[in-house]
PDB file of C-alpha atoms in Angstrom:
ATOM      1  CA  HIS E1135      40.809   5.891   1.202  1.00 29.00           C
ATOM      2  CA  ALA E1136      37.611   5.446   2.482  1.00 33.00           C
ATOM      3  CA  ALA E1137      36.271   1.847   2.716  1.00 32.00           C
ATOM      4  CA  LEU E1138      32.432   1.790   1.233  1.00 38.00           C
ATOM      5  CA  ALA E1139      30.114   0.347   4.229  1.00 45.00           C
ATOM      6  CA  GLN E1140      26.757  -1.773   2.901  1.00 50.00           C
ATOM      7  CA  GLN E1141      24.009  -1.433   5.262  1.00 85.00           C
ATOM      8  CA  HIS E1142      20.629  -3.358   5.161  1.00 92.00           C
ATOM      9  CA  GLU E1143      17.771  -1.959   7.110  1.00 94.00           C
ATOM     10  CA  ILE E1144      14.287  -3.103   7.615  1.00 96.00           C
ATOM     11  CA  GLY E1145      11.355  -1.127   8.834  1.00 97.00           C
ATOM     12  CA  ALA E1146       7.529  -0.188   9.172  1.00 99.00           C
ATOM     13  CA  TRP E1147       5.917   3.366   8.789  1.00 99.00           C
ATOM     14  CA  GLY E1148       2.414   4.437   9.991  1.00 98.00           C
ATOM     15  CA  GLY E1149       0.462   7.334   8.800  1.00 98.00           C
ATOM     16  CA  MET E1150      -2.507   8.346   6.490  1.00 96.00           C
ATOM     17  CA  GLY E1151      -3.949   7.723   2.706  1.00 95.00           C
ATOM     18  CA  HIS E1152      -6.005   9.942   1.172  1.00 92.00           C
ATOM     19  CA  SER E1153      -6.967   9.940  -2.949  1.00 92.00           C
ATOM     20  CA  PHE E1154      -7.523  13.319  -5.255  1.00 91.00           C
ATOM     21  CA  GLY E1155     -10.312  13.059  -7.932  1.00 91.00           C
ATOM     22  CA  ASP E1156     -13.550  13.590  -9.480  1.00 91.00           C
ATOM     23  CA  ILE E1157     -15.168  13.225  -5.571  1.00 91.00           C
ATOM     24  CA  ASN E1158     -12.169  14.434  -3.792  1.00 78.00           C
ATOM     25  CA  ASN E1159     -10.955  17.259  -5.904  1.00 69.00           C
ATOM     26  CA  SER E1160     -10.293  20.012  -3.169  1.00 62.00           C
ATOM     27  CA  ARG E1161      -8.530  20.739  -0.043  1.00 58.00           C
ATOM     28  CA  GLU E1162     -11.625  20.276   2.132  1.00 58.00           C
ATOM     29  CA  SER E1163     -11.336  16.304   0.615  1.00 60.00           C
ATOM     30  CA  LEU E1164      -8.408  16.048   3.346  1.00 70.00           C
ATOM     31  CA  GLN E1165     -11.241  15.284   5.891  1.00 75.00           C
ATOM     32  CA  PHE E1166     -11.365  12.166   4.303  1.00 78.00           C
ATOM     33  CA  ALA E1167      -7.948  10.972   4.947  1.00 86.00           C
ATOM     34  CA  GLU E1168      -7.973   7.096   6.165  1.00 93.00           C
ATOM     35  CA  PRO E1169      -5.269   5.204   8.561  1.00 96.00           C
ATOM     36  CA  ALA E1170      -2.085   3.766   6.268  1.00 98.00           C
ATOM     37  CA  PHE E1171       0.897   1.466   7.286  1.00 98.00           C
ATOM     38  CA  GLY E1172       3.252  -0.150   5.093  1.00 98.00           C
ATOM     39  CA  MET E1173       6.746  -2.537   5.736  1.00 98.00           C
ATOM     40  CA  PHE E1174       9.715  -2.103   3.817  1.00 98.00           C
ATOM     41  CA  TYR E1175      13.518  -3.390   3.392  1.00 97.00           C
ATOM     42  CA  ARG E1176      16.104  -0.850   1.973  1.00 96.00           C
ATOM     43  CA  TYR E1177      19.524  -1.251   0.805  1.00 95.00           C
ATOM     44  CA  ASN E1178      21.695   1.763   1.390  1.00 92.00           C
ATOM     45  CA  PHE E1179      24.530   1.962  -1.476  1.00 92.00           C
ATOM     46  CA  ASN E1180      26.280   4.924   0.083  1.00 90.00           C
ATOM     47  CA  THR E1181      25.474   7.710   2.549  1.00 89.00           C
ATOM     48  CA  ARG E1182      23.789   9.434  -0.525  1.00 93.00           C
ATOM     49  CA  ALA E1183      22.040   6.820  -2.193  1.00 95.00           C
ATOM     50  CA  ALA E1184      19.742   3.661  -1.434  1.00 96.00           C
ATOM     51  CA  TRP E1185      17.155   1.471  -2.847  1.00 97.00           C
ATOM     52  CA  TYR E1186      13.814   0.658  -1.145  1.00 98.00           C
ATOM     53  CA  LEU E1187      11.381  -2.298  -1.508  1.00 99.00           C
ATOM     54  CA  GLY E1188       8.179  -2.138   0.378  1.00 98.00           C
ATOM     55  CA  ALA E1189       4.366  -2.649   0.886  1.00 99.00           C
ATOM     56  CA  ALA E1190       1.824  -0.256   1.706  1.00 98.00           C
ATOM     57  CA  PHE E1191      -1.851  -0.982   2.654  1.00 98.00           C
ATOM     58  CA  GLY E1192      -4.561   1.748   3.313  1.00 97.00           C
ATOM     59  CA  SER E1193      -8.242   3.192   1.925  1.00 95.00           C
ATOM     60  CA  THR E1194      -9.888   6.366   0.739  1.00 93.00           C
ATOM     61  CA  TYR E1195     -13.009   7.421   0.444  1.00 91.00           C
ATOM     62  CA  GLY E1196     -15.223  10.403  -0.520  1.00 90.00           C
ATOM     63  CA  GLU E1197     -18.700  11.688  -0.395  1.00 90.00           C
ATOM     64  CA  ASP E1198     -19.783  14.575  -2.741  1.00 89.00           C
ATOM     65  CA  ALA E1199     -22.852  15.569  -0.582  1.00 86.00           C
ATOM     66  CA  ILE E1200     -20.569  16.711   2.102  1.00 85.00           C
ATOM     67  CA  SER E1201     -18.379  18.660  -0.463  1.00 83.00           C
ATOM     68  CA  ASP E1202     -18.491  22.933  -0.234  1.00 82.00           C
ATOM     69  CA  ASP E1203     -19.188  22.506  -4.406  1.00 83.00           C
ATOM     70  CA  ILE E1204     -22.792  22.965  -5.077  1.00 85.00           C
ATOM     71  CA  TYR E1205     -22.553  20.586  -8.398  1.00 85.00           C
ATOM     72  CA  GLN E1206     -20.908  18.072  -6.344  1.00 87.00           C
ATOM     73  CA  GLN E1207     -23.574  18.261  -3.747  1.00 85.00           C
ATOM     74  CA  THR E1208     -26.362  17.599  -6.434  1.00 87.00           C
ATOM     75  CA  ARG E1209     -24.501  15.031  -8.275  1.00 91.00           C
ATOM     76  CA  ASN E1210     -24.415  13.107  -4.639  1.00 91.00           C
ATOM     77  CA  LEU E1211     -21.954  10.287  -5.431  1.00 94.00           C
ATOM     78  CA  SER E1212     -19.988   8.651  -3.039  1.00 94.00           C
ATOM     79  CA  TYR E1213     -17.409   6.047  -2.768  1.00 96.00           C
ATOM     80  CA  ARG E1214     -14.566   4.162  -0.995  1.00 96.00           C
ATOM     81  CA  THR E1215     -11.687   1.762  -1.698  1.00 96.00           C
ATOM     82  CA  GLY E1216      -9.361  -0.378  -0.077  1.00 97.00           C
ATOM     83  CA  LEU E1217      -5.722   0.596  -1.535  1.00 97.00           C
ATOM     84  CA  TRP E1218      -2.412  -1.695  -1.034  1.00 97.00           C
ATOM     85  CA  GLU E1219       0.651  -1.738  -3.116  1.00 98.00           C
ATOM     86  CA  VAL E1220       4.105  -3.315  -3.697  1.00 99.00           C
ATOM     87  CA  ALA E1221       6.439  -0.449  -5.232  1.00 99.00           C
ATOM     88  CA  THR E1222      10.449  -0.365  -5.583  1.00 99.00           C
ATOM     89  CA  ARG E1223      12.015   3.078  -5.709  1.00 99.00           C
ATOM     90  CA  PHE E1224      15.455   4.860  -5.614  1.00 98.00           C
ATOM     91  CA  GLU E1225      16.194   7.368  -2.813  1.00 98.00           C
ATOM     92  CA  LEU E1226      19.132  10.480  -2.790  1.00 97.00           C
ATOM     93  CA  ASN E1227      19.766  12.430   0.032  1.00 96.00           C
ATOM     94  CA  PHE E1228      20.276  15.480   0.097  1.00 95.00           C
ATOM     95  CA  PHE E1229      23.420  15.322   2.541  1.00 94.00           C
ATOM     96  CA  PRO E1230      25.702  12.265   3.515  1.00 91.00           C
ATOM     97  CA  LEU E1231      24.094  10.397   6.258  1.00 88.00           C
ATOM     98  CA  SER E1232      25.822   8.314   8.412  1.00 81.00           C
ATOM     99  CA  ARG E1233      24.910   6.189  12.027  1.00 72.00           C
ATOM    100  CA  THR E1234      28.553   6.566  13.088  1.00 72.00           C
ATOM    101  CA  LYS E1235      29.281  10.353  12.016  1.00 76.00           C
ATOM    102  CA  LYS E1236      27.837  12.763  14.896  1.00 75.00           C
ATOM    103  CA  ASP E1237      28.003  15.245  11.595  1.00 77.00           C
ATOM    104  CA  GLU E1238      25.667  13.614   9.349  1.00 78.00           C
ATOM    105  CA  TRP E1239      22.751  12.261  11.198  1.00 85.00           C
ATOM    106  CA  PHE E1240      20.235  14.360   9.236  1.00 91.00           C
ATOM    107  CA  SER E1241      19.196  14.743   5.725  1.00 94.00           C
ATOM    108  CA  PRO E1242      15.979  15.669   3.763  1.00 97.00           C
ATOM    109  CA  PHE E1243      15.423  13.279   0.470  1.00 98.00           C
ATOM    110  CA  LEU E1244      13.722  12.491  -2.549  1.00 99.00           C
ATOM    111  CA  PHE E1245      12.750   9.687  -4.072  1.00 99.00           C
ATOM    112  CA  ALA E1246      10.943   8.074  -7.554  1.00 99.00           C
ATOM    113  CA  GLY E1247       9.694   4.723  -8.567  1.00 99.00           C
ATOM    114  CA  LEU E1248       7.130   2.455  -9.863  1.00 99.00           C
ATOM    115  CA  SER E1249       4.326   0.557  -7.913  1.00 99.00           C
ATOM    116  CA  LEU E1250       1.840  -1.964  -8.596  1.00 99.00           C
ATOM    117  CA  TYR E1251      -1.464  -0.706  -7.026  1.00 99.00           C
ATOM    118  CA  HIS E1252      -4.862  -2.706  -6.234  1.00 99.00           C
ATOM    119  CA  PHE E1253      -7.972  -0.740  -5.752  1.00 98.00           C
ATOM    120  CA  ASN E1254     -11.788  -1.225  -5.778  1.00 98.00           C
ATOM    121  CA  PRO E1255     -14.413   1.408  -5.571  1.00 98.00           C
ATOM    122  CA  GLN E1256     -17.340   0.416  -3.603  1.00 98.00           C
ATOM    123  CA  ALA E1257     -20.702   2.411  -2.779  1.00 97.00           C
ATOM    124  CA  LEU E1258     -23.084   2.217  -0.038  1.00 95.00           C
ATOM    125  CA  TYR E1259     -26.731   1.441  -1.198  1.00 95.00           C
ATOM    126  CA  ASP E1260     -29.608   0.192   0.783  1.00 93.00           C
ATOM    127  CA  GLY E1261     -27.336  -0.670   3.826  1.00 94.00           C
ATOM    128  CA  ASN E1262     -24.580  -3.154   1.378  1.00 96.00           C
ATOM    129  CA  TRP E1263     -21.362  -2.042   0.122  1.00 97.00           C
ATOM    130  CA  VAL E1264     -21.499  -2.784  -3.857  1.00 97.00           C
ATOM    131  CA  ASP E1265     -18.412  -3.459  -5.971  1.00 98.00           C
ATOM    132  CA  LEU E1266     -18.285  -0.577  -8.763  1.00 97.00           C
ATOM    133  CA  GLN E1267     -16.290  -1.945 -11.384  1.00 97.00           C
ATOM    134  CA  PRO E1268     -18.340  -5.176 -12.221  1.00 96.00           C
ATOM    135  CA  LEU E1269     -21.490  -2.686 -13.070  1.00 95.00           C
ATOM    136  CA  GLY E1270     -19.813  -0.338 -15.498  1.00 94.00           C
ATOM    137  CA  THR E1271     -21.486   2.986 -14.320  1.00 95.00           C
ATOM    138  CA  GLU E1272     -20.109   4.782 -17.361  1.00 94.00           C
ATOM    139  CA  GLY E1273     -21.590   1.752 -19.834  1.00 92.00           C
ATOM    140  CA  GLN E1274     -18.108  -0.200 -19.983  1.00 92.00           C
ATOM    141  CA  ASN E1275     -20.457  -3.434 -19.860  1.00 88.00           C
ATOM    142  CA  VAL E1276     -23.130  -2.247 -22.483  1.00 88.00           C
ATOM    143  CA  GLU E1277     -22.272  -3.695 -26.342  1.00 84.00           C
ATOM    144  CA  GLU E1278     -23.981  -1.254 -27.737  1.00 81.00           C
ATOM    145  CA  ILE E1279     -21.645   1.491 -26.166  1.00 82.00           C
ATOM    146  CA  SER E1280     -18.555   1.114 -28.174  1.00 74.00           C
ATOM    147  CA  GLY E1281     -15.014   2.775 -27.043  1.00 78.00           C
ATOM    148  CA  ILE E1282     -15.412   2.313 -23.374  1.00 85.00           C
ATOM    149  CA  ASP E1283     -13.558  -0.764 -21.653  1.00 90.00           C
ATOM    150  CA  PRO E1284     -13.941  -1.754 -18.382  1.00 93.00           C
ATOM    151  CA  TYR E1285     -11.023  -0.341 -16.209  1.00 96.00           C
ATOM    152  CA  TYR E1286      -8.720  -2.758 -14.221  1.00 97.00           C
ATOM    153  CA  ARG E1287      -8.420  -2.903 -10.525  1.00 98.00           C
ATOM    154  CA  TYR E1288      -5.009  -3.767 -10.580  1.00 98.00           C
ATOM    155  CA  GLN E1289      -2.791  -1.138 -12.019  1.00 98.00           C
ATOM    156  CA  VAL E1290       0.874   0.524 -12.055  1.00 99.00           C
ATOM    157  CA  ALA E1291       1.628   3.790 -10.630  1.00 99.00           C
ATOM    158  CA  ILE E1292       4.760   6.243 -10.368  1.00 99.00           C
ATOM    159  CA  PRO E1293       5.465   6.883  -6.646  1.00 99.00           C
ATOM    160  CA  LEU E1294       7.143  10.507  -6.089  1.00 99.00           C
ATOM    161  CA  GLY E1295       7.709  12.099  -3.120  1.00 98.00           C
ATOM    162  CA  GLY E1296      10.450  13.170  -0.480  1.00 98.00           C
ATOM    163  CA  GLY E1297      10.602  13.445   3.291  1.00 98.00           C
ATOM    164  CA  VAL E1298      13.401  13.694   5.875  1.00 98.00           C
ATOM    165  CA  LYS E1299      15.937  10.841   7.550  1.00 96.00           C
ATOM    166  CA  PHE E1300      17.348  10.775  11.028  1.00 94.00           C
ATOM    167  CA  ALA E1301      20.230   8.304  12.220  1.00 90.00           C
ATOM    168  CA  VAL E1302      18.701   8.490  15.980  1.00 90.00           C
ATOM    169  CA  SER E1303      21.662   5.720  17.138  1.00 88.00           C
ATOM    170  CA  LYS E1304      24.295   3.343  15.033  1.00 85.00           C
ATOM    171  CA  ASN E1305      21.433   1.014  14.266  1.00 88.00           C
ATOM    172  CA  ILE E1306      18.091   3.072  13.819  1.00 92.00           C
ATOM    173  CA  THR E1307      16.724   5.787  11.823  1.00 94.00           C
ATOM    174  CA  MET E1308      13.218   7.284  11.902  1.00 96.00           C
ATOM    175  CA  GLY E1309      11.996   9.892   9.442  1.00 97.00           C
ATOM    176  CA  LEU E1310       9.155  11.472   7.745  1.00 98.00           C
ATOM    177  CA  GLU E1311       7.863  11.001   4.188  1.00 98.00           C
ATOM    178  CA  VAL E1312       5.037  12.261   1.507  1.00 98.00           C
ATOM    179  CA  ASN E1313       4.712   9.349  -1.175  1.00 98.00           C
ATOM    180  CA  TRP E1314       2.376  10.716  -3.379  1.00 98.00           C
ATOM    181  CA  HIS E1315       1.493   8.273  -6.766  1.00 98.00           C
ATOM    182  CA  LYS E1316       1.118   9.239 -10.266  1.00 98.00           C
ATOM    183  CA  LEU E1317      -1.956   6.863 -11.625  1.00 98.00           C
ATOM    184  CA  PHE E1318      -2.700   6.142 -15.096  1.00 98.00           C
ATOM    185  CA  THR E1319      -6.521   5.785 -14.561  1.00 97.00           C
ATOM    186  CA  ASP E1320      -9.078   8.067 -13.886  1.00 96.00           C
ATOM    187  CA  TYR E1321     -11.279   5.246 -12.444  1.00 97.00           C
ATOM    188  CA  LEU E1322     -10.133   5.018  -8.782  1.00 97.00           C
ATOM    189  CA  ASP E1323     -13.742   6.840  -7.910  1.00 96.00           C
ATOM    190  CA  ASP E1324     -15.319   5.305 -10.308  1.00 97.00           C
ATOM    191  CA  VAL E1325     -16.081   8.684 -11.855  1.00 96.00           C
ATOM    192  CA  SER E1326     -14.572   9.884 -15.382  1.00 95.00           C
ATOM    193  CA  ALA E1327     -16.744  10.255 -17.980  1.00 92.00           C
ATOM    194  CA  VAL E1328     -20.263  11.229 -18.810  1.00 93.00           C
ATOM    195  CA  TYR E1329     -23.467  10.076 -18.049  1.00 93.00           C
ATOM    196  CA  ILE E1330     -25.275   7.354 -20.069  1.00 92.00           C
ATOM    197  CA  ASP E1331     -28.989   6.640 -20.982  1.00 92.00           C
ATOM    198  CA  PRO E1332     -30.146   4.751 -18.618  1.00 91.00           C
ATOM    199  CA  ALA E1333     -32.488   3.156 -20.839  1.00 92.00           C
ATOM    200  CA  ILE E1334     -29.065   2.078 -22.694  1.00 92.00           C
ATOM    201  CA  LEU E1335     -27.289   1.588 -19.423  1.00 92.00           C
ATOM    202  CA  ALA E1336     -29.990  -1.038 -18.255  1.00 92.00           C
ATOM    203  CA  LEU E1337     -29.039  -3.501 -21.243  1.00 90.00           C
ATOM    204  CA  GLY E1338     -25.350  -4.140 -19.276  1.00 84.00           C
ATOM    205  CA  ASP E1339     -25.058  -6.782 -16.788  1.00 80.00           C
ATOM    206  CA  ASN E1340     -26.771  -5.561 -13.787  1.00 86.00           C
ATOM    207  CA  GLY E1341     -28.220  -2.939 -15.509  1.00 85.00           C
ATOM    208  CA  ASP E1342     -30.855  -1.586 -12.770  1.00 92.00           C
ATOM    209  CA  LEU E1343     -28.154  -1.486 -10.257  1.00 95.00           C
ATOM    210  CA  ALA E1344     -25.504  -0.022 -12.323  1.00 94.00           C
ATOM    211  CA  VAL E1345     -28.413   2.607 -13.352  1.00 93.00           C
ATOM    212  CA  ALA E1346     -29.005   3.179  -9.820  1.00 93.00           C
ATOM    213  CA  LEU E1347     -25.908   3.660  -8.699  1.00 95.00           C
ATOM    214  CA  ALA E1348     -24.562   5.768 -11.808  1.00 94.00           C
ATOM    215  CA  ASP E1349     -26.979   9.031 -10.990  1.00 93.00           C
ATOM    216  CA  ARG E1350     -27.849   9.105  -7.568  1.00 91.00           C
ATOM    217  CA  SER E1351     -28.590  12.811  -7.381  1.00 88.00           C
ATOM    218  CA  ALA E1352     -32.180  12.671  -7.411  1.00 80.00           C
ATOM    219  CA  GLU E1353     -32.266   9.987  -3.766  1.00 78.00           C
ATOM    220  CA  GLY E1354     -33.968  11.252  -1.204  1.00 62.00           C
ATOM    221  CA  ILE E1355     -35.070  14.873  -2.335  1.00 65.00           C
ATOM    222  CA  ASP E1356     -37.723  15.563  -5.103  1.00 59.00           C
ATOM    223  CA  ILE E1357     -35.923  16.786  -8.315  1.00 67.00           C
ATOM    224  CA  ILE E1358     -34.941  15.520 -11.992  1.00 68.00           C
ATOM    225  CA  PRO E1359     -31.735  13.725 -11.998  1.00 73.00           C
ATOM    226  CA  LEU E1360     -29.004  14.997 -12.747  1.00 78.00           C
ATOM    227  CA  GLY E1361     -27.698  12.918 -14.923  1.00 75.00           C
ATOM    228  CA  ARG E1362     -28.999  13.470 -18.617  1.00 80.00           C
ATOM    229  CA  ALA E1363     -27.573  11.655 -21.508  1.00 83.00           C
ATOM    230  CA  GLY E1364     -24.225  12.650 -22.337  1.00 84.00           C
ATOM    231  CA  GLN E1365     -23.880  15.604 -19.905  1.00 87.00           C
ATOM    232  CA  GLN E1366     -20.245  15.820 -17.410  1.00 88.00           C
ATOM    233  CA  ARG E1367     -19.965  13.478 -14.566  1.00 91.00           C
ATOM    234  CA  GLY E1368     -16.595  13.541 -14.112  1.00 89.00           C
ATOM    235  CA  ASP E1369     -13.329  14.799 -15.625  1.00 90.00           C
ATOM    236  CA  ARG E1370     -11.769  12.600 -17.628  1.00 88.00           C
ATOM    237  CA  TYR E1371      -8.967  14.328 -18.587  1.00 90.00           C
ATOM    238  CA  ARG E1372      -7.336  14.521 -15.312  1.00 92.00           C
ATOM    239  CA  ASN E1373      -6.529  11.153 -13.707  1.00 96.00           C
ATOM    240  CA  ASP E1374      -6.944  10.135  -9.957  1.00 95.00           C
ATOM    241  CA  SER E1375      -3.839  10.251  -7.923  1.00 95.00           C
ATOM    242  CA  PHE E1376      -3.080   9.027  -3.894  1.00 96.00           C
ATOM    243  CA  VAL E1377      -1.102   9.764  -1.709  1.00 96.00           C
ATOM    244  CA  PHE E1378       0.817   8.116   1.410  1.00 97.00           C
ATOM    245  CA  ALA E1379       2.293   9.910   4.652  1.00 97.00           C
ATOM    246  CA  GLY E1380       3.505   9.055   7.677  1.00 98.00           C
ATOM    247  CA  VAL E1381       6.144   8.576  10.075  1.00 99.00           C
ATOM    248  CA  PHE E1382       8.584   5.391   9.800  1.00 98.00           C
ATOM    249  CA  LEU E1383      11.173   3.526  11.826  1.00 98.00           C
ATOM    250  CA  SER E1384      14.195   1.589  10.360  1.00 96.00           C
ATOM    251  CA  TYR E1385      16.487  -0.570  12.107  1.00 94.00           C
ATOM    252  CA  SER E1386      20.034  -1.726  10.511  1.00 90.00           C
ATOM    253  CA  ILE E1387      20.131  -5.364  10.222  1.00 84.00           C
ATOM    254  CA  VAL E1388      23.460  -5.569   8.733  1.00 62.00           C
ATOM    255  CA  ASN E1389      26.856  -3.413   8.372  1.00 52.00           C
ATOM    256  CA  MET E1390      29.288  -5.301   6.355  1.00 51.00           C
ATOM    257  CA  LYS E1391      32.730  -3.959   6.530  1.00 54.00           C
ATOM    258  CA  CYS E1392      35.250  -3.667   3.723  1.00 51.00           C
ATOM    259  CA  PRO E1393      38.580  -5.294   4.595  1.00 54.00           C
ATOM    260  CA  MET E1394      41.448  -2.915   4.593  1.00 52.00           C
ATOM    261  CA  PRO E1395      44.883  -3.686   2.796  1.00 54.00           C
ATOM    262  CA  GLY E1396      46.552  -5.701   5.280  1.00 54.00           C
ATOM    263  CA  GLY E1397      43.852  -7.486   6.947  1.00 51.00           C
ATOM    264  CA  GLY E1398      42.598  -4.430   8.975  1.00 49.00           C
ATOM    265  CA  LYS E1399      39.155  -3.866   9.836  1.00 47.00           C
ATOM    266  CA  GLY E1400      37.195  -1.188   7.336  1.00 42.00           C
ATOM    267  CA  PHE E1401      35.478   1.759   8.285  1.00 36.00           C
TER     268      PHE E1401
END
């Protein structure tokens, strides 16, 4: 019978991070992709299944002003946010993947898991980057408005994705992967629901700054501001998402071989 080899890997990856939301909501928004990188540990149960634990770091941004959409150009919102996460997932190889068998050197794979991530949307205003969540740009900090709570900047996500792995030597594996994150918030870019009456929004903490950054449609041009109370500001019915994609390299640090009956060496 074939003995089961236990393989432990440590590795790193580098690539890009990007988000899809109320500001970045089209193919053209891929121009906002930013560098991303991470580190990971992988435990291979066998040649087909593995468990993965990793940390990733990246950022993303978006800008209505350079969108192809006329409404977004008029809305004129923008943001940036750093992204970091700690994630665990299970991976399934389509084909057996082995570093010791010449015919098992390649396999596509899929994965699903759970992650804890942090984000902090900011906007550039008067030459300074301003944190948007504490401002409550959609009325989260106004007592006179009920049913709108501040969003949490620490959130849980479901990472889903896939890629390809290549066993290039007895100790080294390389590959490509795309890691899409299903989110449970629509505030990655601080945009979700409707505009709030500026007079009411000004009643909250940092009210004047919240008013200035909630509706930027009239900045630099002589038009009536877009943000009338109750008018759509974002799409509250579709949550945001983000993706990490890149190239990874891992090294096998342990390859424990199971003993054979009678004291022989394992496989």
